[in-house]
């Protein structure tokens, strides 16, 4: 139920962590989503650095009320305005 609402949520200002990635240098980056575009997240870290992280081939984790949800970036490649109106179908998970 939470994940259905999370798919349609606007993620600006959310604290996310990159948990899995094909590029090992992205893993472990934590920060606040400053800007969300169709293919990338712009995240500002605790060190006040702006990181541009592509959604493709990355898995992000977000914590809401003590529950950790995982966002598969390759299935999440929409703008926030397009996502709110789209109906999502259940599909299998992706193995990185």
XYZ file of C-alpha atoms in Angstrom:
96
model
C 0.000 0.000 0.000
C 2.817 2.395 0.860
C 4.708 1.549 -2.318
C 1.664 2.314 -4.483
C 1.464 5.781 -2.990
C 5.226 6.179 -3.110
C 5.232 5.610 -6.877
C 2.952 8.598 -7.359
C 4.609 10.815 -4.736
C 6.729 13.849 -5.429
C 10.185 13.014 -4.067
C 11.641 16.534 -3.862
C 13.086 16.942 -0.365
C 13.160 13.211 0.413
C 16.267 11.629 1.918
C 17.456 8.759 -0.281
C 20.388 6.361 -0.328
C 21.831 4.531 -3.318
C 21.847 0.870 -2.221
C 22.751 -0.963 -5.444
C 24.334 0.225 -8.639
C 26.290 -1.055 -11.609
C 28.756 1.744 -10.893
C 30.326 1.030 -7.472
C 31.145 4.698 -6.831
C 27.420 5.537 -6.494
C 26.722 2.959 -3.764
C 26.309 4.530 -0.334
C 25.598 8.090 -1.466
C 22.977 9.571 0.851
C 21.333 12.942 0.533
C 18.274 15.051 -0.087
C 16.693 15.063 -3.542
C 17.085 18.595 -4.762
C 15.768 18.115 -8.290
C 14.205 15.196 -10.085
C 14.312 14.898 -13.837
C 13.220 12.139 -16.173
C 16.503 10.231 -16.107
C 18.434 11.648 -13.133
C 18.240 12.714 -9.500
C 20.208 15.727 -8.290
C 21.099 14.990 -4.680
C 22.773 17.279 -2.168
C 24.906 15.409 0.373
C 25.859 16.233 3.979
C 29.144 17.651 2.699
C 27.156 20.234 0.661
C 28.140 18.626 -2.631
C 25.718 18.275 -5.516
C 25.704 14.769 -6.984
C 23.976 13.896 -10.252
C 22.901 10.266 -10.138
C 21.203 8.522 -13.062
C 18.093 6.487 -12.334
C 19.014 3.752 -14.816
C 20.736 0.701 -13.260
C 20.446 2.070 -9.694
C 18.349 1.041 -6.711
C 17.450 3.736 -4.181
C 16.167 3.262 -0.638
C 13.870 5.685 1.142
C 12.659 5.463 4.730
C 9.085 6.440 5.608
C 7.766 6.010 9.160
C 10.359 3.340 9.953
C 9.679 1.329 6.776
C 12.429 1.118 4.177
C 11.211 1.017 0.584
C 13.367 0.352 -2.448
C 12.922 2.274 -5.682
C 14.204 0.683 -8.872
C 15.410 3.612 -10.934
C 14.983 1.899 -14.294
C 11.265 1.435 -13.544
C 11.028 4.976 -12.204
C 12.074 6.958 -15.277
C 9.247 9.451 -15.430
C 8.875 13.042 -14.394
C 6.992 13.582 -11.133
C 4.039 15.103 -13.001
C 3.832 12.149 -15.419
C 4.079 9.601 -12.591
C 1.122 11.024 -10.670
C -1.277 10.349 -13.554
C 0.139 6.983 -14.698
C -1.281 3.595 -13.742
C 1.455 1.123 -12.871
C 1.307 -2.607 -13.527
C 3.018 -5.175 -11.344
C 6.185 -6.579 -12.932
C 9.034 -8.738 -11.728
C 12.084 -7.324 -10.022
C 15.350 -6.544 -11.735
C 18.596 -8.189 -10.801
C 21.647 -5.935 -10.891
